[in-house]
Short mmCIF file of C-alpha atoms in Angstrom, two decimals:
data_model
loop_
_atom_site.label_atom_id
_atom_site.label_comp_id
_atom_site.label_asym_id
_atom_site.label_seq_id
_atom_site.Cartn_x
_atom_site.Cartn_y
_atom_site.Cartn_z
CA MET A 1 130.08 229.07 270.82
CA LEU A 2 127.51 230.31 268.36
CA SER A 3 128.86 233.08 266.13
CA PHE A 4 126.65 234.84 263.55
CA ILE A 5 128.21 237.41 261.23
CA THR A 6 126.25 239.39 258.66
CA THR A 7 127.33 241.69 255.86
CA ASP A 8 125.50 243.88 253.36
CA ALA A 9 128.13 243.09 250.70
CA ASP A 10 127.11 241.47 247.44
CA ILE A 11 129.61 238.59 247.25
CA SER A 12 129.53 235.22 245.46
CA HIS A 13 128.85 232.06 247.46
CA ASP A 14 132.32 230.68 246.66
CA ALA A 15 134.05 233.88 247.68
CA LEU A 16 132.09 234.05 250.93
CA ASN A 17 132.92 230.42 251.73
CA LEU A 18 136.60 230.87 251.01
CA ALA A 19 136.85 234.05 253.07
CA LEU A 20 135.08 232.37 256.00
CA SER A 21 137.27 229.23 255.93
CA TYR A 22 140.45 231.29 255.81
CA CYS A 23 139.40 233.65 258.59
CA ALA A 24 138.10 230.81 260.84
CA CYS A 25 141.56 229.16 260.66
CA GLU A 26 143.21 232.45 261.55
CA SER A 27 140.83 233.38 264.41
CA PHE A 28 138.51 230.87 266.14
CA ASN A 29 140.82 227.95 265.37
CA LYS A 30 143.72 229.77 267.04
CA ILE A 31 142.20 230.17 270.48
CA THR A 32 141.94 227.69 273.33
CA VAL A 33 140.57 228.00 276.84
CA ASP A 34 140.87 224.49 278.31
CA GLY A 35 141.40 222.34 275.21
CA ASP A 36 137.81 221.09 275.27
CA MET A 37 135.68 221.60 272.17
CA SER A 38 131.92 221.85 272.09
CA THR A 39 129.65 219.93 269.75
CA ASN A 40 127.81 223.15 268.96
CA ASP A 41 130.79 225.39 268.13
CA THR A 42 129.48 227.19 265.04
CA VAL A 43 130.34 230.21 262.93
CA LEU A 44 127.86 231.41 260.28
CA LEU A 45 128.47 234.20 257.78
CA MET A 46 125.53 235.62 255.80
CA ALA A 47 125.59 238.24 253.02
CA ASN A 48 122.39 239.89 251.81
CA GLY A 49 123.79 242.02 248.95
CA ALA A 50 121.98 245.14 250.22
CA ALA A 51 125.09 247.28 249.60
CA GLY A 52 124.36 247.06 245.87
CA ASN A 53 128.04 246.72 244.86
CA SER A 54 129.02 244.59 241.89
CA THR A 55 129.33 240.98 243.09
CA VAL A 56 132.70 240.31 244.74
CA GLU A 57 134.50 237.28 243.27
CA ILE A 58 137.52 235.28 244.46
CA ASP A 59 141.00 236.67 243.69
CA THR A 60 139.92 240.26 243.14
CA HIS A 61 141.18 243.34 244.95
CA GLU A 62 137.72 243.73 246.57
CA PHE A 63 137.88 240.13 247.83
CA LYS A 64 141.15 240.84 249.62
CA ILE A 65 139.69 243.95 251.24
CA PHE A 66 136.55 242.04 252.31
CA ARG A 67 138.64 239.22 253.78
CA LYS A 68 140.89 241.66 255.62
CA TYR A 69 137.99 243.31 257.46
CA LEU A 70 136.18 240.01 258.02
CA LEU A 71 139.36 238.74 259.69
CA ALA A 72 139.48 241.82 261.93
CA VAL A 73 135.88 241.15 263.06
CA MET A 74 136.50 237.46 263.65
CA LYS A 75 139.77 238.04 265.52
CA LYS A 76 137.96 240.47 267.82
CA LEU A 77 135.19 237.91 268.50
CA ALA A 78 137.75 235.14 269.08
CA ALA A 79 139.76 237.30 271.49
CA ASP A 80 136.53 238.12 273.35
CA ILE A 81 135.97 234.40 273.98
CA VAL A 82 139.38 234.12 275.64
CA LEU A 83 138.88 237.34 277.64
CA ASP A 84 135.47 236.05 278.78
CA ALA A 85 136.67 232.50 279.59
CA GLU A 86 135.56 230.99 282.89
CA GLY A 87 137.63 232.63 285.63
CA ALA A 88 140.43 233.81 283.31
CA THR A 89 142.72 236.46 284.81
CA LYS A 90 145.36 236.51 282.04
CA PHE A 91 145.21 236.85 278.26
CA VAL A 92 148.24 234.95 276.98
CA THR A 93 149.57 234.99 273.43
CA VAL A 94 151.71 231.92 272.78
CA LYS A 95 154.04 232.49 269.82
CA VAL A 96 156.21 229.69 268.49
CA LYS A 97 158.90 230.87 266.08
CA ASN A 98 161.33 229.13 263.75
CA ALA A 99 159.99 225.60 264.12
CA ALA A 100 161.21 222.89 261.73
CA SER A 101 157.76 222.63 260.07
CA ALA A 102 154.31 224.23 260.15
CA SER A 103 152.97 221.15 261.91
CA ASP A 104 155.73 221.31 264.55
CA ALA A 105 155.02 224.99 265.20
CA GLU A 106 151.32 224.22 265.72
CA LYS A 107 151.98 221.17 267.92
CA VAL A 108 154.31 223.12 270.23
CA ALA A 109 151.95 226.10 270.51
CA GLU A 110 148.97 223.80 271.25
CA ALA A 111 150.93 221.83 273.88
CA ILE A 112 152.02 224.99 275.74
CA ALA A 113 148.62 226.71 275.45
CA ASN A 114 146.78 223.63 276.77
CA SER A 115 149.26 222.64 279.49
CA LEU A 116 147.53 222.81 282.84
CA LEU A 117 150.90 223.27 284.55
CA CYS A 118 151.71 226.29 282.34
CA LYS A 119 148.21 227.74 282.81
CA THR A 120 148.29 227.48 286.62
CA ALA A 121 151.81 228.96 286.67
CA TRP A 122 150.51 231.92 284.64
CA PHE A 123 147.67 232.32 287.12
CA GLY A 124 150.25 232.49 289.92
CA CYS A 125 152.43 234.98 287.93
CA ASP A 126 155.18 232.37 287.99
CA PRO A 127 157.47 232.62 284.91
CA ASN A 128 158.19 228.90 285.25
CA TRP A 129 160.13 228.24 282.07
CA GLY A 130 160.65 224.56 282.86
CA ARG A 131 156.94 223.89 282.37
CA VAL A 132 156.84 225.75 279.04
CA ILE A 133 159.83 223.89 277.65
CA ALA A 134 158.63 220.53 279.03
CA ALA A 135 155.35 221.03 277.13
CA ALA A 136 157.29 221.84 273.95
CA GLY A 137 159.28 218.65 274.56
CA TYR A 138 156.31 216.31 274.93
CA SER A 139 154.55 217.84 271.91
CA GLY A 140 156.66 215.55 269.74
CA ALA A 141 158.14 218.40 267.68
CA ASP A 142 161.72 218.17 266.49
CA PHE A 143 164.11 220.71 268.05
CA ASP A 144 167.33 220.97 270.01
CA PRO A 145 166.77 222.22 273.58
CA GLU A 146 170.30 223.68 273.57
CA LYS A 147 169.33 226.05 270.76
CA LEU A 148 165.98 227.45 271.90
CA SER A 149 165.24 230.83 273.43
CA LEU A 150 162.21 231.89 275.45
CA PHE A 151 160.87 235.39 276.07
CA TYR A 152 158.04 236.81 278.14
CA GLU A 153 157.18 239.89 276.07
CA ASP A 154 160.62 241.37 275.22
CA LYS A 155 162.34 239.96 278.30
CA PRO A 156 164.65 236.99 277.77
CA VAL A 157 163.92 234.04 280.07
CA VAL A 158 165.96 231.31 278.38
CA GLU A 159 168.83 231.81 275.93
CA LYS A 160 170.20 228.79 274.02
CA GLY A 161 168.69 226.43 276.58
CA ARG A 162 170.07 228.26 279.64
CA ASP A 163 168.42 230.62 282.13
CA ALA A 164 168.82 234.14 280.77
CA GLY A 165 169.20 235.68 284.22
CA THR A 166 166.29 238.13 284.07
CA PRO A 167 165.14 238.60 287.70
CA GLU A 168 161.97 236.63 288.49
CA LYS A 169 160.34 239.76 289.96
CA GLU A 170 160.62 241.58 286.61
CA LEU A 171 158.88 238.71 284.86
CA SER A 172 156.21 238.31 287.58
CA ASP A 173 155.41 242.02 287.42
CA LEU A 174 155.00 241.82 283.67
CA MET A 175 152.66 238.81 284.02
CA SER A 176 150.58 240.47 286.74
CA LYS A 177 149.43 243.07 284.19
CA GLY A 178 147.15 240.38 282.78
CA ASP A 179 148.08 240.44 279.09
CA PHE A 180 151.43 239.11 277.89
CA SER A 181 153.16 237.03 275.21
CA VAL A 182 155.13 233.84 275.73
CA ILE A 183 157.51 233.63 272.77
CA LEU A 184 159.42 230.42 272.14
CA ASP A 185 162.06 230.58 269.40
CA LEU A 186 162.98 226.98 268.56
CA ASN A 187 165.75 227.99 266.16
CA ALA A 188 165.02 224.83 264.14
CA GLY A 189 163.53 226.17 260.90
CA SER A 190 161.27 228.94 259.67
CA SER A 191 157.68 228.07 260.67
CA ASP A 192 155.70 230.20 263.13
CA TYR A 193 152.36 229.69 264.88
CA GLU A 194 150.42 231.82 267.33
CA ILE A 195 147.59 230.91 269.73
CA TRP A 196 145.60 233.06 272.13
CA THR A 197 144.81 231.46 275.45
CA CYS A 198 144.29 232.18 279.15
CA ASP A 199 145.25 230.96 282.59
CA ILE A 200 143.31 228.51 284.78
CA SER A 201 142.21 229.87 288.15
CA TYR A 202 140.19 228.72 291.17
CA GLU A 203 137.21 230.39 289.54
CA TYR A 204 137.52 228.16 286.46
CA VAL A 205 137.24 225.10 288.70
CA LYS A 206 134.36 226.61 290.67
CA ILE A 207 132.30 227.53 287.60
CA ASN A 208 132.81 224.19 285.89
CA ALA A 209 132.34 222.09 289.04
CA ASP A 210 129.24 223.93 290.29
CA TYR A 211 127.40 224.19 286.98
CA HIS A 212 125.26 221.03 286.82
CA THR A 213 123.28 220.02 283.73
CA MET B 1 158.34 210.65 288.95
CA LEU B 2 161.36 208.61 289.90
CA SER B 3 160.53 204.93 290.43
CA PHE B 4 163.16 202.40 291.55
CA ILE B 5 162.25 198.73 291.78
CA THR B 6 164.59 196.01 292.98
CA THR B 7 164.33 192.24 292.98
CA ASP B 8 166.49 189.42 294.33
CA ALA B 9 165.54 187.25 291.34
CA ASP B 10 168.22 185.90 289.02
CA ILE B 11 166.81 186.89 285.62
CA SER B 12 168.45 187.52 282.22
CA HIS B 13 168.92 191.07 281.00
CA ASP B 14 166.56 190.51 278.05
CA ALA B 15 163.85 189.00 280.23
CA LEU B 16 164.12 191.86 282.74
CA ASN B 17 163.89 194.45 279.94
CA LEU B 18 160.89 192.78 278.34
CA ALA B 19 159.04 192.43 281.64
CA LEU B 20 159.71 196.09 282.48
CA SER B 21 158.54 197.39 279.07
CA TYR B 22 155.35 195.36 279.21
CA CYS B 23 154.53 196.34 282.78
CA ALA B 24 155.32 200.06 282.19
CA CYS B 25 152.78 200.11 279.33
CA GLU B 26 150.19 198.47 281.57
CA SER B 27 150.80 200.66 284.63
CA PHE B 28 152.65 204.02 284.54
CA ASN B 29 151.64 204.62 280.91
CA LYS B 30 147.97 204.17 281.81
CA ILE B 31 147.69 206.95 284.37
CA THR B 32 147.25 210.68 283.89
CA VAL B 33 146.85 213.51 286.35
CA ASP B 34 146.74 216.65 284.20
CA GLY B 35 148.11 215.42 280.87
CA ASP B 36 151.50 217.03 281.50
CA MET B 37 154.58 214.84 281.37
CA SER B 38 157.84 215.46 283.18
CA THR B 39 161.27 215.33 281.62
CA ASN B 40 162.49 213.22 284.54
CA ASP B 41 159.74 210.56 284.58
CA THR B 42 161.81 207.43 285.11
CA VAL B 43 161.30 203.81 286.10
CA LEU B 44 164.32 201.63 286.87
CA LEU B 45 164.25 197.90 287.60
CA MET B 46 167.33 196.20 289.07
CA ALA B 47 167.89 192.50 289.78
CA ASN B 48 170.82 191.28 291.90
CA GLY B 49 170.33 187.51 291.60
CA ALA B 50 170.62 187.06 295.39
CA ALA B 51 167.70 184.59 295.40
CA GLY B 52 170.00 181.98 293.84
CA ASN B 53 167.31 180.58 291.49
CA SER B 54 168.25 179.34 288.03
CA THR B 55 168.30 182.32 285.66
CA VAL B 56 164.81 183.23 284.43
CA GLU B 57 164.58 183.47 280.62
CA ILE B 58 161.91 184.90 278.31
CA ASP B 59 158.90 182.68 277.52
CA THR B 60 159.23 180.37 280.49
CA HIS B 61 156.63 179.66 283.16
CA GLU B 62 158.83 181.48 285.71
CA PHE B 63 159.01 184.55 283.45
CA LYS B 64 155.20 184.79 283.42
CA ILE B 65 155.06 184.52 287.21
CA PHE B 66 157.78 187.17 287.60
CA ARG B 67 155.98 189.51 285.18
CA LYS B 68 152.65 188.99 286.94
CA TYR B 69 154.00 190.07 290.32
CA LEU B 70 156.09 192.89 288.83
CA LEU B 71 152.89 194.20 287.24
CA ALA B 72 151.09 194.07 290.59
CA VAL B 73 153.88 196.16 292.18
CA MET B 74 153.96 198.67 289.32
CA LYS B 75 150.16 199.02 289.21
CA LYS B 76 150.17 199.75 292.93
CA LEU B 77 152.87 202.43 292.49
CA ALA B 78 151.03 203.95 289.50
CA ALA B 79 147.73 204.07 291.40
CA ASP B 80 149.54 205.74 294.31
CA ILE B 81 150.62 208.57 291.97
CA VAL B 82 146.99 209.24 291.04
CA LEU B 83 145.81 208.98 294.67
CA ASP B 84 148.56 211.40 295.69
CA ALA B 85 148.00 213.86 292.81
CA GLU B 86 147.86 217.56 293.66
CA GLY B 87 144.49 218.22 295.28
CA ALA B 88 142.80 215.09 293.90
CA THR B 89 139.54 214.14 295.65
CA LYS B 90 138.43 211.36 293.25
CA PHE B 91 140.15 208.29 291.82
CA VAL B 92 138.49 207.74 288.45
CA THR B 93 138.87 204.66 286.25
CA VAL B 94 138.01 205.49 282.64
CA LYS B 95 137.14 202.32 280.69
CA VAL B 96 136.49 202.47 276.97
CA LYS B 97 134.91 199.30 275.59
CA ASN B 98 134.22 197.97 272.10
CA ALA B 99 136.03 200.67 270.14
CA ALA B 100 136.63 200.15 266.40
CA SER B 101 140.42 199.81 266.94
CA ALA B 102 143.02 199.71 269.71
CA SER B 103 144.12 203.21 268.74
CA ASP B 104 140.53 204.51 268.87
CA ALA B 105 140.03 202.99 272.34
CA GLU B 106 143.19 204.70 273.59
CA LYS B 107 142.36 208.06 271.97
CA VAL B 108 138.88 208.15 273.52
CA ALA B 109 140.13 207.14 276.99
CA GLU B 110 142.92 209.77 276.85
CA ALA B 111 140.52 212.50 275.71
CA ILE B 112 138.05 211.81 278.53
CA ALA B 113 140.72 211.35 281.21
CA ASN B 114 142.47 214.62 280.24
CA SER B 115 139.35 216.73 279.65
CA LEU B 116 139.35 219.62 282.09
CA LEU B 117 135.56 219.89 281.78
CA CYS B 118 135.13 216.21 282.72
CA LYS B 119 137.63 216.52 285.59
CA THR B 120 135.97 219.59 287.13
CA ALA B 121 132.53 217.94 286.75
CA TRP B 122 133.88 214.91 288.66
CA PHE B 123 135.18 217.25 291.37
CA GLY B 124 131.67 218.70 291.66
CA CYS B 125 130.06 215.19 291.72
CA ASP B 126 128.24 216.15 288.52
CA PRO B 127 127.53 213.11 286.28
CA ASN B 128 127.61 215.42 283.26
CA TRP B 129 127.48 212.91 280.42
CA GLY B 130 127.52 215.57 277.72
CA ARG B 131 131.11 216.46 278.60
CA VAL B 132 132.22 212.80 278.55
CA ILE B 133 130.67 212.15 275.15
CA ALA B 134 131.88 215.47 273.72
CA ALA B 135 135.45 214.47 274.66
CA ALA B 136 134.96 211.09 272.96
CA GLY B 137 133.68 213.00 269.92
CA TYR B 138 136.62 215.36 269.59
CA SER B 139 139.13 212.54 270.14
CA GLY B 140 138.78 211.73 266.43
CA ALA B 141 137.73 208.09 267.03
CA ASP B 142 135.19 206.49 264.74
CA PHE B 143 131.84 205.65 266.39
CA ASP B 144 128.12 206.25 266.10
CA PRO B 145 126.77 208.39 268.97
CA GLU B 146 123.37 206.69 268.55
CA LYS B 147 124.89 203.35 269.50
CA LEU B 148 126.99 204.17 272.55
CA SER B 149 126.19 203.52 276.19
CA LEU B 150 127.72 205.15 279.27
CA PHE B 151 127.80 203.85 282.84
CA TYR B 152 129.03 205.25 286.14
CA GLU B 153 129.97 202.03 287.94
CA ASP B 154 127.02 199.72 287.18
CA LYS B 155 124.48 202.52 286.77
CA PRO B 156 123.39 203.34 283.21
CA VAL B 157 123.72 207.04 282.33
CA VAL B 158 123.29 206.88 278.54
CA GLU B 159 121.75 204.04 276.56
CA LYS B 160 122.08 204.03 272.75
CA GLY B 161 122.80 207.76 272.75
CA ARG B 162 119.86 208.71 274.99
CA ASP B 163 119.68 209.62 278.69
CA ALA B 164 119.12 206.38 280.60
CA GLY B 165 116.91 208.03 283.21
CA THR B 166 118.98 207.14 286.31
CA PRO B 167 118.26 209.92 288.83
CA GLU B 168 121.13 212.45 289.08
CA LYS B 169 121.19 212.09 292.88
CA GLU B 170 121.99 208.37 292.62
CA LEU B 171 124.93 209.14 290.35
CA SER B 172 126.16 212.07 292.46
CA ASP B 173 126.06 209.94 295.61
CA LEU B 174 128.10 207.27 293.89
CA MET B 175 130.68 209.87 292.74
CA SER B 176 130.91 211.44 296.19
CA LYS B 177 132.43 208.20 297.53
CA GLY B 178 135.66 209.24 295.79
CA ASP B 179 136.44 206.13 293.71
CA PHE B 180 134.36 205.23 290.68
CA SER B 181 134.51 204.00 287.07
CA VAL B 182 133.31 205.84 283.99
CA ILE B 183 132.57 203.14 281.42
CA LEU B 184 131.93 204.12 277.82
CA ASP B 185 130.78 201.30 275.52
CA LEU B 186 131.19 202.58 271.95
CA ASN B 187 129.59 199.49 270.41
CA ALA B 188 131.82 199.98 267.35
CA GLY B 189 134.22 197.02 267.52
CA SER B 190 136.09 194.94 270.08
CA SER B 191 138.98 197.05 271.45
CA ASP B 192 139.14 198.14 275.09
CA TYR B 193 141.40 200.58 276.96
CA GLU B 194 141.55 201.64 280.59
CA ILE B 195 143.15 204.68 282.25
CA TRP B 196 143.35 205.72 285.88
CA THR B 197 142.96 209.41 286.54
CA CYS B 198 141.63 211.95 289.03
CA ASP B 199 139.56 215.11 289.26
CA ILE B 200 140.87 218.69 289.23
CA SER B 201 140.05 220.74 292.32
CA TYR B 202 140.74 224.23 293.71
CA GLU B 203 143.66 222.65 295.55
CA TYR B 204 145.25 221.53 292.26
CA VAL B 205 145.22 225.14 291.07
CA LYS B 206 146.51 226.41 294.39
CA ILE B 207 149.42 223.97 294.58
CA ASN B 208 150.50 224.53 290.98
CA ALA B 209 150.01 228.31 291.02
CA ASP B 210 151.74 228.90 294.36
CA TYR B 211 154.70 226.61 293.82
CA HIS B 212 157.38 228.83 292.24
CA THR B 213 160.65 227.47 290.90
#
C-alpha cells in the first residue's frame, strides 16, 4: 500500500503530523485482509499552503474540522483496500462491544477478523457462530461466554451464550448481499473496537498462489 | 482434536502429568493448520499399570525412556493432523535458527507458519522469500535483515539479506515434492524453534466454506 494525500491547507507541521497519526489509527490501522503486513505500507500527507488561510495549529476549531475531513478521506481509501482485496466477495465490519478493556476489544476484533475459519464461513454465507466465538475465546480476552451476545446486522444469532433461534436462511440471505456487520457484545465492560475486513475465497488462493516474484 | 493415548506402564500420577505436559509442548503445540484453535482440542493420557513394572517416578532412567517413546507417539499423531489438514498439499517444516531469544524464535516461526501469503505461495510452489521475511519482520522479533539467511531444504535462497541466486526452478521442483523445510537463520543469537504446518489450497476454502453447522 502506498497512499499519498495532498491538501492546499496552510497547517503547521505538528498539526499535520498529529492529524495524520490520529486518522491512520482510525482508518488504515483498522482494516485487515489476510493479517499479513507489507514492508512498504506507507501513508504520506503533504500540505502546500496554497489555500492562503492563516496557519492551522493544534487544538483549534479549524484543526478539528481539518482532521474530520482528513479522516473521511482516509476511511474511504482504507475501505477501498478491503473492497479491492484479492478475491474478496464480502465487506465485513467486525464490531466488538462492551469488552473489559480497550486492549481486549482490539484483541477480540483482530482474532475474529483474521480467523481463516470465520473468513471462509463468510465466503460460504454460513453464519457459523461457533467459529466467531471460538476466535474471541482464543484471543486471550477476559469475558464470560454465558453473557455474550452476537448479531449479524440487527439479527440476533447468540443471546447470553445460547443460540438465538434466528433461522439460518435469514442470516445466509443477509450475508449473501456482500456487506454486513458481525457484532459481538461481550457484556464485560465498556470498550468497543471496530475493524473492516473481507472473506477469503478460491480467488484469493488463486491470485496469491499464481503470482510468482 | 480429541487425542486419547493409553499405556500399560505403571507410572506415578506426577510422572505421567509431567511427561504429558512436556510432550504436548513438543508435539501438538508445535503444529498449525490455519492458526485457528478449537474449544475441544484435548489430549488425554491414561496408564493402567497392567505391565506390572515397578512404578516409574520422575527423574529416573525409566522416566526418560517412557517420555522418549511417548514423544514419538505424540509427534506422529501431531504430524498426522497436518498431513490430514483440509486440502493440504504440502507438509512444511518451518525452522527458525539463532534468534535473539526463545520467545523471538517462537514468534517468527508462528508468523511464517500462519502467514496466508506464505501458505498460498507454498501451494503454488513459489519460493517467494519476500513473504517469508516480511512475516518474520512483522512478528516483532529483534533481528538485522542484512544478517539473515534463508534455505529451502539445503538450498540457499537468501544469504545475508540478499538473493542467493539459486534458480527458481530448482526451488519450485523441491517444493512440488510436497514435503520440505523452510529454514530461517536470523544470526541474532542462539535460540531455535520448529513448527510443522501446511499450505492453503482451493480445497481448504471449499471445505471450510461449504461445511455448514
